[in-house]
Every structure is written in structure tokens, then in C-alpha cells.
Short mmCIF file of C-alpha atoms and ligand atoms in Angstrom, two decimals:
data_model
loop_
_atom_site.label_atom_id
_atom_site.label_comp_id
_atom_site.label_asym_id
_atom_site.label_seq_id
_atom_site.Cartn_x
_atom_site.Cartn_y
_atom_site.Cartn_z
CA MET S 1 0.00 0.00 0.00
CA ASP S 2 1.28 3.51 -0.82
CA GLN S 3 1.95 5.33 2.48
CA HIS S 4 2.42 8.69 0.77
CA PRO S 5 -0.61 10.78 0.05
CA THR S 6 -0.49 12.50 -3.29
CA GLU S 7 1.16 15.96 -3.34
CA ALA S 8 -0.49 16.90 -6.60
CA GLY S 9 -3.25 18.85 -4.86
CA LEU S 10 -0.91 21.04 -2.81
CA PRO S 11 -0.38 23.95 -5.25
CA ALA S 12 -4.11 24.37 -5.55
CA LEU S 13 -4.48 24.27 -1.78
CA TYR S 14 -1.75 26.96 -1.39
CA ARG S 15 -3.51 29.17 -3.91
CA GLU S 16 -6.79 28.88 -2.08
CA MET S 17 -5.24 29.51 1.36
CA ALA S 18 -3.07 32.47 0.44
CA PRO S 19 -5.87 35.06 0.39
CA HIS S 20 -6.68 33.91 3.95
CA HIS S 21 -3.08 34.66 4.98
CA LEU S 22 -2.32 31.00 5.64
CA PHE S 23 0.88 29.34 4.39
CA PRO S 24 2.45 25.90 4.69
CA LEU S 25 5.39 25.78 7.08
CA TRP S 26 6.88 22.71 5.37
CA GLU S 27 7.76 24.78 2.31
CA VAL S 28 9.87 27.24 4.35
CA LEU S 29 10.88 25.39 7.52
CA HIS S 30 14.54 24.92 6.60
CA ALA S 31 14.92 28.52 5.50
CA LEU S 32 13.41 29.67 8.81
CA VAL S 33 15.14 27.32 11.22
CA THR S 34 18.63 27.18 9.74
CA PRO S 35 21.34 24.88 11.10
CA ALA S 36 23.62 27.93 11.47
CA PRO S 37 23.16 31.70 11.09
CA ARG S 38 22.84 33.01 7.53
CA SER S 39 23.35 36.73 7.83
CA ALA S 40 21.47 39.05 5.52
CA ALA S 41 24.32 41.52 6.01
CA ARG S 42 27.61 41.50 4.18
CA PRO S 43 31.14 42.42 5.26
CA ALA S 44 31.88 46.05 4.43
CA LEU S 45 34.59 48.66 4.96
CA TRP S 46 34.35 52.45 5.11
CA ARG S 47 37.49 54.52 4.61
CA TYR S 48 37.43 57.26 7.21
CA ALA S 49 38.99 59.88 4.92
CA GLU S 50 36.24 59.36 2.32
CA ALA S 51 33.37 59.46 4.79
CA ARG S 52 34.87 62.50 6.53
CA ASP S 53 34.98 64.38 3.26
CA PHE S 54 31.26 63.88 2.63
CA LEU S 55 30.47 64.72 6.25
CA LEU S 56 32.35 68.03 6.07
CA ARG S 57 30.54 68.84 2.82
CA ALA S 58 27.24 68.23 4.63
CA GLY S 59 28.55 70.50 7.38
CA ALA S 60 28.76 73.36 4.90
CA LEU S 61 25.13 72.84 3.83
CA ILE S 62 23.15 72.07 7.00
CA SER S 63 23.71 73.03 10.65
CA ALA S 64 23.64 70.57 13.54
CA GLU S 65 20.64 72.47 14.91
CA GLN S 66 18.72 72.24 11.61
CA ALA S 67 19.53 68.56 11.21
CA GLU S 68 18.91 67.82 14.94
CA ARG S 69 21.73 65.29 14.43
CA ARG S 70 24.11 65.82 11.49
CA VAL S 71 25.07 62.25 10.80
CA LEU S 72 26.02 60.13 7.80
CA ILE S 73 24.62 56.62 8.22
CA LEU S 74 26.94 53.69 7.54
CA GLU S 75 24.47 51.41 5.82
CA ASN S 76 25.28 47.80 5.11
CA PRO S 77 25.38 47.36 1.30
CA ALA S 78 23.23 44.22 1.60
CA LEU S 79 20.55 46.02 3.70
CA PRO S 80 19.61 48.98 1.47
CA GLY S 81 16.99 51.38 2.77
CA THR S 82 17.14 50.03 6.33
CA SER S 83 19.65 52.47 7.90
CA SER S 84 21.22 49.37 9.43
CA VAL S 85 24.84 48.25 9.58
CA THR S 86 23.74 44.80 10.76
CA PRO S 87 20.13 43.61 11.07
CA SER S 88 20.08 44.74 14.72
CA LEU S 89 22.45 47.72 14.81
CA TYR S 90 22.94 51.19 13.44
CA ALA S 91 26.21 53.06 12.83
CA GLY S 92 26.72 56.69 11.83
CA LEU S 93 29.37 59.39 11.80
CA GLN S 94 28.29 62.58 13.53
CA LEU S 95 29.84 66.01 12.95
CA ILE S 96 29.63 69.00 15.28
CA LEU S 97 31.34 72.16 14.14
CA PRO S 98 32.80 74.76 16.54
CA GLY S 99 30.04 76.70 18.31
CA GLU S 100 27.28 74.28 17.30
CA VAL S 101 24.73 72.54 19.49
CA ALA S 102 22.80 69.35 18.71
CA PRO S 103 19.60 69.92 20.71
CA CYS S 104 18.53 67.91 23.73
CA HIS S 105 16.33 64.86 23.27
CA ARG S 106 15.81 61.39 24.69
CA HIS S 107 14.65 58.16 23.15
CA ALA S 108 14.09 54.48 23.74
CA GLN S 109 17.17 53.70 21.65
CA SER S 110 20.48 53.21 23.48
CA ALA S 111 23.52 54.91 22.00
CA LEU S 112 27.28 54.91 22.30
CA ARG S 113 29.72 57.45 20.88
CA PHE S 114 33.31 56.67 19.99
CA VAL S 115 35.40 59.75 19.21
CA MET S 116 37.08 59.66 15.79
CA GLU S 117 38.50 63.17 15.60
CA GLY S 118 38.73 66.40 17.57
CA SER S 119 38.89 67.20 21.25
CA GLY S 120 36.88 69.26 23.70
CA ALA S 121 33.33 68.94 22.41
CA HIS S 122 30.85 67.36 24.79
CA THR S 123 27.93 65.04 25.12
CA ALA S 124 25.79 66.03 28.10
CA VAL S 125 23.84 63.17 29.69
CA ASP S 126 21.02 64.25 31.99
CA GLY S 127 22.75 67.62 32.26
CA GLU S 128 26.32 66.45 32.96
CA LYS S 129 28.92 67.00 30.24
CA ALA S 130 31.40 64.37 29.19
CA ILE S 131 34.26 66.33 27.59
CA MET S 132 35.22 64.13 24.68
CA ARG S 133 38.76 63.31 23.56
CA PRO S 134 39.96 61.07 20.75
CA SER S 135 38.99 57.40 21.20
CA ASP S 136 36.85 58.07 24.30
CA LEU S 137 33.68 56.02 24.68
CA VAL S 138 30.58 57.88 25.84
CA LEU S 139 27.19 56.25 26.52
CA THR S 140 23.73 57.68 26.29
CA PRO S 141 21.61 54.84 27.70
CA ASN S 142 17.97 54.66 26.73
CA TRP S 143 15.64 57.42 27.90
CA GLN S 144 18.46 59.60 29.27
CA TRP S 145 18.41 63.21 28.08
CA HIS S 146 21.35 64.09 25.87
CA ASP S 147 22.63 67.00 23.87
CA HIS S 148 25.93 67.62 22.14
CA GLY S 149 27.94 70.82 21.78
CA ASN S 150 31.30 71.90 20.48
CA GLY S 151 33.07 74.64 22.41
CA SER S 152 36.40 73.78 20.82
CA ASP S 153 37.85 75.49 17.75
CA ALA S 154 37.91 72.43 15.49
CA PRO S 155 35.33 70.03 14.02
CA MET S 156 34.46 67.00 16.18
CA ILE S 157 33.50 63.71 14.59
CA TRP S 158 32.43 60.60 16.42
CA LEU S 159 30.92 57.24 15.60
CA ASP S 160 27.35 56.76 16.81
CA GLY S 161 26.42 53.16 17.60
CA LEU S 162 22.74 52.64 18.32
CA ASP S 163 20.23 49.79 18.60
CA ILE S 164 17.79 51.55 16.25
CA PRO S 165 16.94 48.38 14.21
CA THR S 166 16.43 46.36 17.41
CA VAL S 167 13.99 48.91 18.81
CA ARG S 168 12.27 49.02 15.40
CA PHE S 169 11.98 45.22 15.44
CA PHE S 170 10.26 45.33 18.83
CA GLU S 171 8.15 48.33 17.73
CA ALA S 172 9.06 50.04 20.97
CA SER S 173 10.32 53.45 19.82
CA PHE S 174 9.54 56.55 21.86
CA ALA S 175 11.30 59.89 21.62
CA GLU S 176 10.86 63.44 22.85
CA ARG S 177 12.55 66.82 22.58
CA LEU S 178 13.38 69.03 25.52
CA ASP S 179 12.34 72.67 25.25
CA GLY S 180 15.46 74.73 24.67
CA PRO S 181 18.71 73.58 23.11
CA ALA S 182 20.44 72.06 26.13
CA HIS S 183 19.51 70.38 29.40
CA PRO S 184 20.24 72.64 32.40
CA GLU S 185 23.54 71.68 33.99
CA THR S 186 22.97 69.24 36.86
CA ALA S 187 26.60 68.54 37.80
CA PRO S 188 30.07 69.71 36.73
CA PRO S 189 31.92 67.64 34.10
CA GLY S 190 33.57 64.59 35.66
CA ASP S 191 31.27 64.51 38.71
CA THR S 192 29.92 61.05 37.91
CA ALA S 193 33.39 59.54 37.46
CA LEU S 194 34.53 61.02 40.79
CA ARG S 195 31.52 59.66 42.65
CA TYR S 196 30.92 56.30 41.04
CA GLY S 197 33.98 55.55 38.90
CA ARG S 198 35.68 53.55 41.63
CA ASN S 199 33.45 50.51 41.90
CA LEU S 200 30.77 52.49 43.64
CA ARG S 201 27.23 53.24 42.62
CA PRO S 202 24.68 55.76 43.83
CA PHE S 203 23.03 54.68 47.10
CA ARG S 204 19.33 54.75 46.44
CA GLY S 205 17.37 57.45 48.23
CA THR S 206 20.37 59.71 48.79
CA ALA S 207 21.60 62.79 46.94
CA ALA S 208 24.03 60.44 45.17
CA ALA S 209 21.08 58.85 43.37
CA ARG S 210 21.23 61.63 40.79
CA ARG S 211 22.41 58.98 38.31
CA PRO S 212 20.54 55.68 37.92
CA GLY S 213 22.12 53.17 40.30
CA SER S 214 21.75 50.41 37.74
CA ARG S 215 23.75 52.27 35.10
CA PRO S 216 25.74 55.09 36.68
CA LEU S 217 28.76 55.58 34.37
CA PHE S 218 28.69 57.09 30.90
CA HIS S 219 32.26 58.12 30.07
CA TYR S 220 35.10 55.63 29.46
CA PRO S 221 38.15 57.77 28.57
CA HIS S 222 40.78 56.53 26.14
CA ALA S 223 43.50 57.32 28.69
CA GLU S 224 42.00 54.68 31.01
CA TRP S 225 41.12 51.89 28.62
CA SER S 226 44.37 52.15 26.66
CA ALA S 227 46.44 51.99 29.87
CA ALA S 228 44.61 48.78 30.81
CA LEU S 229 45.22 47.31 27.37
CA ASP S 230 48.93 48.30 27.53
CA ALA S 231 49.27 46.57 30.90
CA LEU S 232 47.58 43.44 29.59
CA GLU S 233 49.87 43.35 26.57
CA ALA S 234 52.94 43.71 28.78
CA ALA S 235 51.83 40.90 31.10
CA ASP S 236 50.18 38.20 28.97
CA ALA S 237 50.57 36.31 25.73
CA PRO S 238 47.82 37.25 23.25
CA ASP S 239 44.76 35.03 22.95
CA PRO S 240 45.16 33.16 19.63
CA HIS S 241 41.69 34.24 18.40
CA LEU S 242 41.34 37.71 19.89
CA GLY S 243 44.74 39.15 20.70
CA HIS S 244 44.41 41.14 23.93
CA ALA S 245 40.79 42.05 24.55
CA LEU S 246 38.93 43.93 27.27
CA GLU S 247 35.19 44.52 27.50
CA PHE S 248 33.72 47.78 28.80
CA THR S 249 31.47 47.00 31.74
CA ASN S 250 28.67 48.54 33.70
CA PRO S 251 30.17 48.76 37.21
CA ALA S 252 26.76 48.26 38.82
CA ASP S 253 26.54 44.63 37.72
CA GLY S 254 29.73 43.76 35.81
CA GLY S 255 27.64 43.22 32.68
CA PRO S 256 27.77 44.87 29.28
CA VAL S 257 27.55 48.66 29.04
CA MET S 258 23.92 48.70 27.90
CA PRO S 259 21.06 46.16 27.74
CA THR S 260 21.30 45.78 23.97
CA ILE S 261 24.90 46.75 23.14
CA ALA S 262 28.25 45.42 24.31
CA ALA S 263 31.57 47.11 23.52
CA HIS S 264 35.19 46.04 23.75
CA VAL S 265 38.72 46.93 22.67
CA ARG S 266 41.39 44.67 21.22
CA ARG S 267 45.11 44.88 20.68
CA ILE S 268 46.69 42.64 18.07
CA PRO S 269 50.47 42.74 18.60
CA ALA S 270 52.74 43.75 15.67
CA GLY S 271 53.11 40.91 13.19
CA PHE S 272 50.51 38.71 14.93
CA THR S 273 47.70 36.98 13.02
CA THR S 274 44.62 35.86 14.92
CA ARG S 275 43.06 32.48 14.23
CA ALA S 276 39.62 32.33 12.64
CA ARG S 277 36.75 33.02 15.01
CA ARG S 278 33.01 33.33 14.44
CA SER S 279 30.34 34.68 16.72
CA THR S 280 26.62 35.27 16.43
CA ASP S 281 26.94 38.99 17.17
CA GLY S 282 27.55 40.93 13.98
CA THR S 283 30.18 43.48 15.01
CA VAL S 284 31.24 46.99 13.98
CA PHE S 285 34.97 47.72 14.31
CA VAL S 286 36.97 50.95 14.36
CA VAL S 287 40.71 50.92 13.70
CA VAL S 288 41.96 53.09 16.55
CA SER S 289 45.64 52.79 15.62
CA GLY S 290 48.00 50.67 13.58
CA SER S 291 47.32 48.93 10.30
CA GLY S 292 46.89 45.44 8.93
CA THR S 293 44.47 43.15 7.15
CA ALA S 294 41.08 41.71 8.12
CA ARG S 295 39.86 38.56 6.39
CA VAL S 296 36.12 38.14 6.77
CA GLU S 297 34.94 34.86 5.27
CA GLY S 298 36.96 35.33 2.08
CA THR S 299 36.63 39.13 1.84
CA GLU S 300 39.89 40.91 2.55
CA PHE S 301 40.11 44.47 3.89
CA ARG S 302 43.31 46.52 4.17
CA LEU S 303 42.97 48.36 7.46
CA GLU S 304 44.28 51.85 8.05
CA GLU S 305 43.88 54.11 11.05
CA ARG S 306 40.25 55.21 11.66
CA ASP S 307 38.74 52.96 9.00
CA LEU S 308 35.49 51.26 10.00
CA PHE S 309 34.33 47.77 9.06
CA VAL S 310 31.51 45.39 9.86
CA VAL S 311 31.66 41.64 10.34
CA PRO S 312 28.23 40.00 10.04
CA SER S 313 27.00 37.20 12.29
CA TRP S 314 28.84 33.90 12.00
CA HIS S 315 31.39 35.17 9.48
CA ALA S 316 34.88 33.87 10.24
CA LEU S 317 37.23 36.74 11.10
CA GLU S 318 41.03 36.67 11.03
CA ILE S 319 43.06 39.78 11.70
CA GLU S 320 46.67 40.28 10.73
CA ALA S 321 48.50 43.19 12.32
CA GLY S 322 51.31 45.04 10.57
CA PRO S 323 52.30 47.46 13.30
CA ALA S 324 50.28 46.68 16.45
CA LEU S 325 46.56 47.13 15.79
CA THR S 326 44.18 48.60 18.34
CA LEU S 327 40.49 48.12 17.60
CA PHE S 328 37.27 49.33 19.19
CA ALA S 329 34.19 47.19 18.58
CA TYR S 330 30.50 47.07 19.45
CA SER S 331 27.81 44.50 18.82
CA ASP S 332 24.42 43.23 20.01
CA ARG S 333 26.09 40.59 22.18
CA ALA S 334 24.43 42.11 25.28
CA ALA S 335 20.96 41.47 23.87
CA GLN S 336 21.87 38.02 22.59
CA GLU S 337 23.33 36.93 25.94
CA ALA S 338 20.23 38.16 27.76
CA LEU S 339 18.13 36.07 25.39
CA GLY S 340 20.36 33.00 25.62
CA LEU S 341 21.29 33.18 21.94
CA TRP S 342 24.95 34.16 21.85
CA ARG S 343 27.50 31.63 20.58
CA GLU S 344 31.03 31.63 19.23
CA GLY S 345 33.09 29.19 17.22
CA ARG S 346 36.88 29.03 17.28
CA SER S 347 38.96 27.11 14.79
O1 GTQ G 401 22.94 61.69 18.95
O2 GTQ G 401 21.00 61.21 19.74
O3 GTQ G 401 23.37 58.91 14.89
O4 GTQ G 401 19.24 60.13 18.21
C1 GTQ G 401 21.08 58.73 15.42
C2 GTQ G 401 20.03 59.04 16.27
C3 GTQ G 401 22.56 59.99 16.79
C4 GTQ G 401 21.84 61.13 18.86
C5 GTQ G 401 22.34 59.21 15.70
C6 GTQ G 401 20.26 59.82 17.37
C7 GTQ G 401 21.54 60.30 17.65
#
């Protein structure tokens, strides 16, 4: 007896069901539940000098105030029209010219800033300025008021890393503008680091609770993280897959800097080549210093200082340093770990 029912009637059944918004899983199951990640994104590199040129041209045509945020989006070439660098993350280069202000707002999206160029402009978070220097990391966690200003005499450019596509996916976006360009000052610059930057957090119900106890810090200066990386390099052999790597943490819980975004720095010693490593968190990299080559699943990028590149989920990455390479990186690893999804593979 034939155990298999005839499949001849299926196309007709599909045609009849489709207007009722009903579809057969068995036709798509293996594309939905894949044995390993198949990223929709593609590896891509942006030369800083090229992007900077376009950004400065925009600076001559629109003010930071007019634009609200004068930013060029780094869009993944395989995700056109999505303003996404990976399916979950956004990247942009923001320019603030001397004397300009980017007005105060807050939103559900979490943001980090990594300074590419210039010194002395600020991001104010809930009314406290972080004075930004090259390669500093500054956070604006979700729903915290923030404005930017440039009191220096040179253009400031930083990388914006946000979870815009993640918030869009969850359909959870809220945003509002503050009346007036800037939040009133609530504390002098550096106040937060002095109070809570030494493994302390605000004690709830006291005057110290000006910052949220669960996420008190927002400024991770280059001087501090690079000293830590230097010490690590002097003391240890490099990890074969990562070189020397340190993650930025939230001192309140030792976890990633924000609920959706994790950030770290790496040092690949001169002449060292890392072994191939994959991870499920598509990652945006900035070349802080040095030069070398990144091989991303067959695509090769020559890396020069301040270039930016993206490695999609589960793409094997090998990095070869010429002179020692220092990299900054951010990804959605924080969200993936919270959801029990994050994995890596080392070969
Ligand atoms: O500085 O608040 O690149 O809200 C995109 C959205 C920057 C910001 C971006 C934003 C910001």
C-alpha cells in the first residue's frame, strides 16, 4: 500500500489559502530554522577619509541644529533602505562644528559614541557634560536626556552606535525633545566619574542617586582603557583568536555597558595573526591605531587608522597586524546573551 498521500493537490491548496493569509510551514521550515546563522548583512569597509569628506561637505550645507543630528549613516550594502549596519544595529558618523549645538532629546534607543577626531566637544547626559577626547567612549543609555555641543575650535567627529533596528523590530520606539537647546547643567563635568567611577554606585534614596544606580557611568576615557590594554599586553601572551581584549562593563553589575549593546577593545600585537573566530553577534569595528588586514569569510580588507568595518553574524574573522593594531568594537552581544542566543566558534 502507498503510504504517501499525493502531493499533486498542494499547489491548488496553497492558492486557495493564500488570500486567507495562511501558508504551509513545510515549504519554508529549513529557511526559517537554519542549522547555522545566515546573515542578511555583508562584510563592508568604510574609509574614514572618504566618509569625513562627505560629512564636512554636509557641514557646509546644514547646521547641527537644523539637522537635529548631522550624521552620515553607515548602511550595510546588503541592507539597502534600512539604515542598518547589521540587522540589529545602526552606525553613523556625527559632525559637530565649533560653536554648534545638537539639541537635547531622549529616546528608547540606546547609544554609544566613539570619538574619531577632535577634542573638547561634549555630550551632556542628563545635564552632565562628558568632555570628549579622541577614542573616548561615551554612553547615552535609553531614555536619558542628551545634547551635544562643540566649544572647541575644530570640528568634532564621532561614531554613533545605536540599537535603532532592534527597537524598530520590537516596535518600541519613543522619543521626545526638551524645550530649549540644552539640558540645564545638573553637575560639573567629571562629577559622575569622581563619585561612582571607583566601583561604587549611587546609594538609592540619597543625593548620590542623581544617576541611575543600575547604570551610573557614561564616560570611558581613552587614557584609562588604553592603559589597561597596555598593561595586559605587557603581562600576557595574546589570545590566539582575539589578541588582547577587554570589555567595557557597567560597574553596577559587571555586565555589558547597555542592555542591547556590548563594547570592547582589542590589541593585536605587531606581526601577529589571529586564528579564525566566528560569533553570532555581527560586530562593527573601528581601527583606533595601527594597520593590517582583516579577512572576513573570504573578503579581505586593508585596514588603516580610523577605517570602520563590519563583520556579520557567524562570518569567520582573522586579523593580521602590521604594526600593532588597536580596535574598538561594538555589537548586540548584550541582547543576545540576555536572550540565551549568543554563541562563538573558534577554529
Ligand atoms: O545623537 O541622539 O546617529 O538620536 C542617530 C540618532 C545619533 C543622537 C544618531 C540619534 C543620535
